[in-house]
XYZ file of C-alpha atoms in Angstrom:
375
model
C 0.000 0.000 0.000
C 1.474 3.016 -0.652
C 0.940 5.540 2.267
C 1.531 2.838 5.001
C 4.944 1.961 6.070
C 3.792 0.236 9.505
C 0.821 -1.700 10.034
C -0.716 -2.386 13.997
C -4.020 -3.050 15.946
C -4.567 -0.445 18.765
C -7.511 0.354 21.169
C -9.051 3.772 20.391
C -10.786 3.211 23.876
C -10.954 0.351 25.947
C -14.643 -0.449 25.068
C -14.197 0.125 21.407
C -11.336 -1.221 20.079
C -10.563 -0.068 16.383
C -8.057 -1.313 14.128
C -5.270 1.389 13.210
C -3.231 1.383 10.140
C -0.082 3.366 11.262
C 1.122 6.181 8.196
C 4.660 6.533 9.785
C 7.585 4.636 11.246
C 7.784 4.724 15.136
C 11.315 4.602 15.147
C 11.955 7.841 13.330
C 10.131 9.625 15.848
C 11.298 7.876 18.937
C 14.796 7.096 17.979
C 15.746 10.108 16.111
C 13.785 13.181 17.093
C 11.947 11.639 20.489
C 8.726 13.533 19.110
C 6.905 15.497 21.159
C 3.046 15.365 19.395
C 3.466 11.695 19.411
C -0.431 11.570 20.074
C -1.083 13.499 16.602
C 0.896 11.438 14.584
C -1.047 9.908 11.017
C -3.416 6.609 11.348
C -6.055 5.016 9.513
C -9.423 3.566 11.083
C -9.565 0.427 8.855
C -13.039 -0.417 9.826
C -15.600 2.678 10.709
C -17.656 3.783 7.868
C -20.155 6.593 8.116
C -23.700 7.293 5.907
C -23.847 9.769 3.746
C -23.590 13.794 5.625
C -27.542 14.660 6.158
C -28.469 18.635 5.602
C -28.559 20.712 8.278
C -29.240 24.225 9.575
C -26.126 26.926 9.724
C -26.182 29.782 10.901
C -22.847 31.790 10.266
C -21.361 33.361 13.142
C -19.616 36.402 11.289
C -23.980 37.809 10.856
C -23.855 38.507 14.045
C -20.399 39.952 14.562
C -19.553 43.584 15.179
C -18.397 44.787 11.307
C -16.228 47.299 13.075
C -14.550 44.228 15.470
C -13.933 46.149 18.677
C -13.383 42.899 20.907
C -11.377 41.623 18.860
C -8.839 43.951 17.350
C -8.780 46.535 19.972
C -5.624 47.364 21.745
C -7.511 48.821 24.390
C -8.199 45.376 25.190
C -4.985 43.536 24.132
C -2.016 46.510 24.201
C -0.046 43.846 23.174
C -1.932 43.460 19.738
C -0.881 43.434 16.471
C -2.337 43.186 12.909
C -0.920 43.164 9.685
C -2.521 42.689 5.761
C -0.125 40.918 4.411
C -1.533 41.859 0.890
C -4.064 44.276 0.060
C -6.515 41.734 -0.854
C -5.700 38.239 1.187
C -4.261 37.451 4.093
C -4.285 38.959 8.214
C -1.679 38.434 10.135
C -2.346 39.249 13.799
C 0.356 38.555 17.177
C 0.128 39.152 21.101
C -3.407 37.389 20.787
C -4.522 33.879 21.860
C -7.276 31.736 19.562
C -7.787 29.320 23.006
C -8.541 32.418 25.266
C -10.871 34.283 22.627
C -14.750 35.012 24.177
C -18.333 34.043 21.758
C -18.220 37.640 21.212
C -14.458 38.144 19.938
C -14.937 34.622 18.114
C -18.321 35.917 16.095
C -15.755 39.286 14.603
C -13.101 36.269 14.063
C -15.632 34.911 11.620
C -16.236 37.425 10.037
C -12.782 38.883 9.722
C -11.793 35.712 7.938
C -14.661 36.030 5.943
C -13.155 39.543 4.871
C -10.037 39.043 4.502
C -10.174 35.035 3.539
C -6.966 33.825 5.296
C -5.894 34.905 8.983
C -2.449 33.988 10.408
C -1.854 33.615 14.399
C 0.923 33.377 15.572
C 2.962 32.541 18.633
C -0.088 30.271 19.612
C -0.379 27.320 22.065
C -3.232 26.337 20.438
C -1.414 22.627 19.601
C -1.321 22.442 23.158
C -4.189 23.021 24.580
C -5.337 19.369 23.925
C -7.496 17.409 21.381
C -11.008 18.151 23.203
C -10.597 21.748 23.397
C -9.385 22.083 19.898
C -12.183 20.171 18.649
C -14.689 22.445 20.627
C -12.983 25.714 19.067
C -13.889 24.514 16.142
C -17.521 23.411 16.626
C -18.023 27.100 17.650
C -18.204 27.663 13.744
C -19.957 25.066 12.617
C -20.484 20.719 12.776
C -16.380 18.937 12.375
C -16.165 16.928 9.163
C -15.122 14.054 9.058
C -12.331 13.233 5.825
C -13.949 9.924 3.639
C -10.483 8.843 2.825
C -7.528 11.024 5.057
C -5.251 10.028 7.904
C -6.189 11.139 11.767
C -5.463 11.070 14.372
C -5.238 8.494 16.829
C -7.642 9.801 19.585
C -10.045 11.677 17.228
C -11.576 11.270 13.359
C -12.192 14.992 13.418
C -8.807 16.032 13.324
C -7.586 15.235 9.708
C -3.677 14.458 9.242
C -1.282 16.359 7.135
C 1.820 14.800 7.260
C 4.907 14.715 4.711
C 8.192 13.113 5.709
C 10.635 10.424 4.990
C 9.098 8.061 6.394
C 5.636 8.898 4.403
C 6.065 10.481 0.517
C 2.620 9.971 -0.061
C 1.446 13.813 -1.039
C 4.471 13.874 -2.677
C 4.111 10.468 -4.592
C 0.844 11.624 -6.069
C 1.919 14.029 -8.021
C 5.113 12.504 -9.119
C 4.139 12.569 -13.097
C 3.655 16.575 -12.637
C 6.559 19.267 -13.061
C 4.996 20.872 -9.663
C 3.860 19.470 -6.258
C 1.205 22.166 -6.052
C -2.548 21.957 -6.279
C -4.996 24.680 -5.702
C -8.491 23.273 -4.163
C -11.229 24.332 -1.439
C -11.467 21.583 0.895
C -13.433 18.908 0.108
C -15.949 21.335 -2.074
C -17.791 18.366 -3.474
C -20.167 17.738 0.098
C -23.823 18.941 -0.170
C -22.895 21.664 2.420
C -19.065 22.383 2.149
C -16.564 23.413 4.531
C -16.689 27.341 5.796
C -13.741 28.099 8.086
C -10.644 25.916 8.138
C -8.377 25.743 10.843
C -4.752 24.387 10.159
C -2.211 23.930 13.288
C 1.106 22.579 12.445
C 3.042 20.943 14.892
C 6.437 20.286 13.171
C 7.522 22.345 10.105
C 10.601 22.402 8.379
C 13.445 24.903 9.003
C 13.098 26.465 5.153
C 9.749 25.608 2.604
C 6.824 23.962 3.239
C 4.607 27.131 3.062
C 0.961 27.363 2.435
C -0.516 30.005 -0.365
C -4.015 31.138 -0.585
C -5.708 32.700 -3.560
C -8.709 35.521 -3.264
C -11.825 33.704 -4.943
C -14.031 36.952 -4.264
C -10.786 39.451 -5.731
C -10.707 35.952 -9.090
C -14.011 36.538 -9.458
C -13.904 40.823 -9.609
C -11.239 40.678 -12.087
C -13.584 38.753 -14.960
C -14.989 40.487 -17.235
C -18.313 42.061 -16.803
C -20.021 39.467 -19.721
C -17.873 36.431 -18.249
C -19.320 37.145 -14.995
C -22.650 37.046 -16.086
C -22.322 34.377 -17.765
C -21.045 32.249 -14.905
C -23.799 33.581 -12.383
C -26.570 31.459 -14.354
C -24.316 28.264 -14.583
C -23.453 25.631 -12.008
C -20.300 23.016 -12.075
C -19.747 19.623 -10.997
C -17.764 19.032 -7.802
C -16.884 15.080 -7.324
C -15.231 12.866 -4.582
C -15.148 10.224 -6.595
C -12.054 10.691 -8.216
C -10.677 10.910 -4.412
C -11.952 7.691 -3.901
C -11.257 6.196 -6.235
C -7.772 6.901 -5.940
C -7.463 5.875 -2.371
C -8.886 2.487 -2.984
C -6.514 2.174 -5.456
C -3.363 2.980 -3.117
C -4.878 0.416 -0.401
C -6.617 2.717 1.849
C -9.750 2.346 3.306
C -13.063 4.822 2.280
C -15.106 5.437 5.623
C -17.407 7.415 3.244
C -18.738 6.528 -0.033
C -18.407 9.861 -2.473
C -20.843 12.068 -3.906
C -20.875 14.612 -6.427
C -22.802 17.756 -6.302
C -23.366 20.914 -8.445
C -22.703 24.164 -6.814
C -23.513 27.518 -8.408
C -20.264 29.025 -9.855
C -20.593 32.369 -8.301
C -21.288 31.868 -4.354
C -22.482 34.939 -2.359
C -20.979 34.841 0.981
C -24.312 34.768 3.640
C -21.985 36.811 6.095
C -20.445 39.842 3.924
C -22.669 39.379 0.525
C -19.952 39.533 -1.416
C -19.658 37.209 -4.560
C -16.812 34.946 -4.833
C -15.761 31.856 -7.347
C -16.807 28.152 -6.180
C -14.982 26.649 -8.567
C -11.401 24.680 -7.920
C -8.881 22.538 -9.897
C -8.775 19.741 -7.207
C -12.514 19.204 -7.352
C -14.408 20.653 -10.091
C -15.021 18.691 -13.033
C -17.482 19.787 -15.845
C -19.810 22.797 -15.984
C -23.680 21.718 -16.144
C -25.461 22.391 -19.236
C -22.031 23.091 -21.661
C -21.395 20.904 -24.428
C -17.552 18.974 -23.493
C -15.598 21.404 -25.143
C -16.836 24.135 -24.060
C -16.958 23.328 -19.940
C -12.882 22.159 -20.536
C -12.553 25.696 -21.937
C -14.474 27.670 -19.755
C -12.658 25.778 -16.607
C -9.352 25.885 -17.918
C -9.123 29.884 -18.107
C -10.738 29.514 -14.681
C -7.881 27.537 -13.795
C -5.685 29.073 -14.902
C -7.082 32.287 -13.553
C -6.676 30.879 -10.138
C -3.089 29.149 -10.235
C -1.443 32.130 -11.719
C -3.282 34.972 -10.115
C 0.122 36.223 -7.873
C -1.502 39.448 -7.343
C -4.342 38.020 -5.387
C -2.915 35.297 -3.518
C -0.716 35.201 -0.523
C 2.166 32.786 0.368
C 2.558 32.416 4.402
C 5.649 30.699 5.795
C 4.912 28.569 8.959
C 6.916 29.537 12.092
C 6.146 27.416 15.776
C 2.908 28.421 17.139
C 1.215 29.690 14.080
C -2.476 28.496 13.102
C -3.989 29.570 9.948
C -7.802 29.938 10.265
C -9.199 30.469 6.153
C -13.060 30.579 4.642
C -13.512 27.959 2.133
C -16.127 29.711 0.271
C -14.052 32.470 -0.659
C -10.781 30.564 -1.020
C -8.361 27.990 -2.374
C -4.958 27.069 -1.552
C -2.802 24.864 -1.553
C 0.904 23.431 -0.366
C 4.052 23.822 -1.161
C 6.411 21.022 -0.827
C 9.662 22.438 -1.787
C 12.097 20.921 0.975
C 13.482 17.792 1.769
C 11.716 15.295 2.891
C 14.482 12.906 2.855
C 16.424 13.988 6.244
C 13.869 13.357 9.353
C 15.298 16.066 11.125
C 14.747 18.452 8.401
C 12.187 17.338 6.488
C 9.087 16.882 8.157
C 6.028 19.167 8.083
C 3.193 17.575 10.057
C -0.260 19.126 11.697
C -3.641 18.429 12.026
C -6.729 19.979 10.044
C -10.110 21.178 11.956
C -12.558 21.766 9.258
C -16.316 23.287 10.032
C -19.157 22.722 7.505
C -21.332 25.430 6.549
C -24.098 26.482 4.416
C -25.947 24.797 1.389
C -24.246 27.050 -1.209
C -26.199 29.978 -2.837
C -25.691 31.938 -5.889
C -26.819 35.199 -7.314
C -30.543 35.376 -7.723
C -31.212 32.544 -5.255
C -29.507 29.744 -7.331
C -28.851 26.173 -5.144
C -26.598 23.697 -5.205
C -28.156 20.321 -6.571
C -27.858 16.728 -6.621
C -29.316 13.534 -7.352
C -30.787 11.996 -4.488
């Protein structure tokens, strides 16, 4: 199989046991770096599947916030504060404030300040440290945890999807081997009925130099179209499938704990929290536009592709430092990795964290158009 280098039976809990597929080697990080997030490290539940997600009601948190965000980025309250753009479009960066001591109040601007600004950077956080049942319940204050169909986890909890790249585990790299780049723009799992809103992405050992994260602007993609393109795209909807995903892990040995959908989503997503509109389209996921002959959908999406990869004017590229936690709105943005260092040294070459990803609204379009399925 070929993501799993060690293979062992475990006990989740004593009165459940579950069998764990482990996606590293235990004597790189006992032997070698005597890790210290042990308890995160990447394993697969071999045996728990899960129905299909069922709709639900969301209700986003950044309606109710404060637009002018006085709890949250006032130095009256925190004279330690500090808040950068990092462009003029994407991207906060804020310092001398913690995620795990923020109130409901300061929390509701948060959500709406990433719906803003689509990406916002913490840093010097002890958020990875605050344990797995508090982290979980930071992020349920935004919306229900998904669960991945097909990712690593971690040990103690399904919620908390694995990203992990090292020597002893090339599989994001091995995936892409046939390509001249390891990157790959996508919104997170944009194919479920209701799709992720925020993202929250801790990472727990990163490389001294690489390994950075960039995030494109799908509300600044979307403004820079042409006023007939635009329109044009507001009365159209495009196919977003897991089955590829799937398909793809069964392939490489892995077990699918949910079997995929597919699902249409309008092209042009208004944001229920700031109105703005905003692209819902992404090369990781999106496969055809509805209603286009072949030809024209695989033309249509690949100037929307390429709109998004090489749009360096509205994305931003944030290197990880220790503490740092990237909170980012799916609906508004994509991103994606960048594996540029060594993966081949264990002490230099390891970038590893955990994912916490919310779900959030059935997506809606201009003039009330809905996502759609088959049933």
């Amino acid at each position: 199989m070929a993501t799993i280098t060690q293979t062992q039976t475990t006990a989740a809990t004593e009165s459940a046991p579950l069998k764990l597929t482990l996606a590293y080697q235990e004597e790189i990080h006992e032997e070698v770096l005597a890790y210290k997030y042990s308890a995160y490290l990447p394993v697969y539940d071999t045996e728990t599947t899960f129905p299909p997600l069922k709709p639900f009601e969301f209700n986003d948190r950044g309606l109710v916030a404060n637009k002018e965000k006085p709890n949250l980025l006032s130095k009256e309250n925190v004279p330690a504060l500090k808040v950068i753009n990092l462009t003029p479009g994407i991207g906060t960066e804020i310092r001398g404030l913690q995620l795990s001591q923020l109130n409901d109040i300061q929390k509701d601007e948060l959500a709406l300040l990433i719906a803003e600004r689509g990406v916002v950077v913490f840093r010097d956080q002890d958020f990875k440290d605050i344990g797995i049942e508090k982290q979980k319940e930071f992020g349920r204050y935004f919306g229900p945890l998904h669960i991945h169909p097909v990712g690593a986890h971690v040990k103690e909890s399904q919620e908390l999807h694995n990203i992990y790249l090292g020597s002893d585990n090339e599989y994001r790299n091995r995936r892409r081997g046939n390509r001249l780049t390891t990157t790959g723009y996508h919104s997170d799992v944009s194919y479920e009925r209701q799709p992720p809103g925020i993202t929250i992405l801790t990472l727990l050992s990163v490389p001294p130099t690489g390994g950075d994260t960039a995030w494109e602007s799908q509300t600044a993609a979307y403004a820079r179209l042409s006023p007939p393109i635009q329109a044009l795209l507001e009365n159209l909807r495009a196919e977003h499938s897991g089955f590829p995903q799937a398909e793809g892990a069964r392939r490489d040995g892995l077990f699918v704990r949910r079997e995929p959908v597919k699902t249409e989503h309008p092209i042009v997503r208004v944001h229920p929290a700031t109105g703005q509109k905003a692209l819902f389209v992404n090369p990781g996921f999106t496969k055809r536009i509805v209603g286009l002959k072949d030809e024209e959908s695989e033309a249509l999406l690949k100037l929307l592709f390429h709109h998004i990869t090489f749009g360096q004017d509205f994305q931003v590229r944030v290197k990880w430092e220790e503490g740092t936690v990237a909170l980012w709105d799916n609906r508004v943005t994509s991103h994606t990795a960048i594996s540029d260092y060594n993966v081949h040294v264990p002490q230099e070459g390891l970038r590893h964290g955990f994912r916490i990803t919310t779900l959030a609204e059935r997506p809606r379009g201009v003039n009330g158009l809905e996502s759609r399925w088959d049933e």
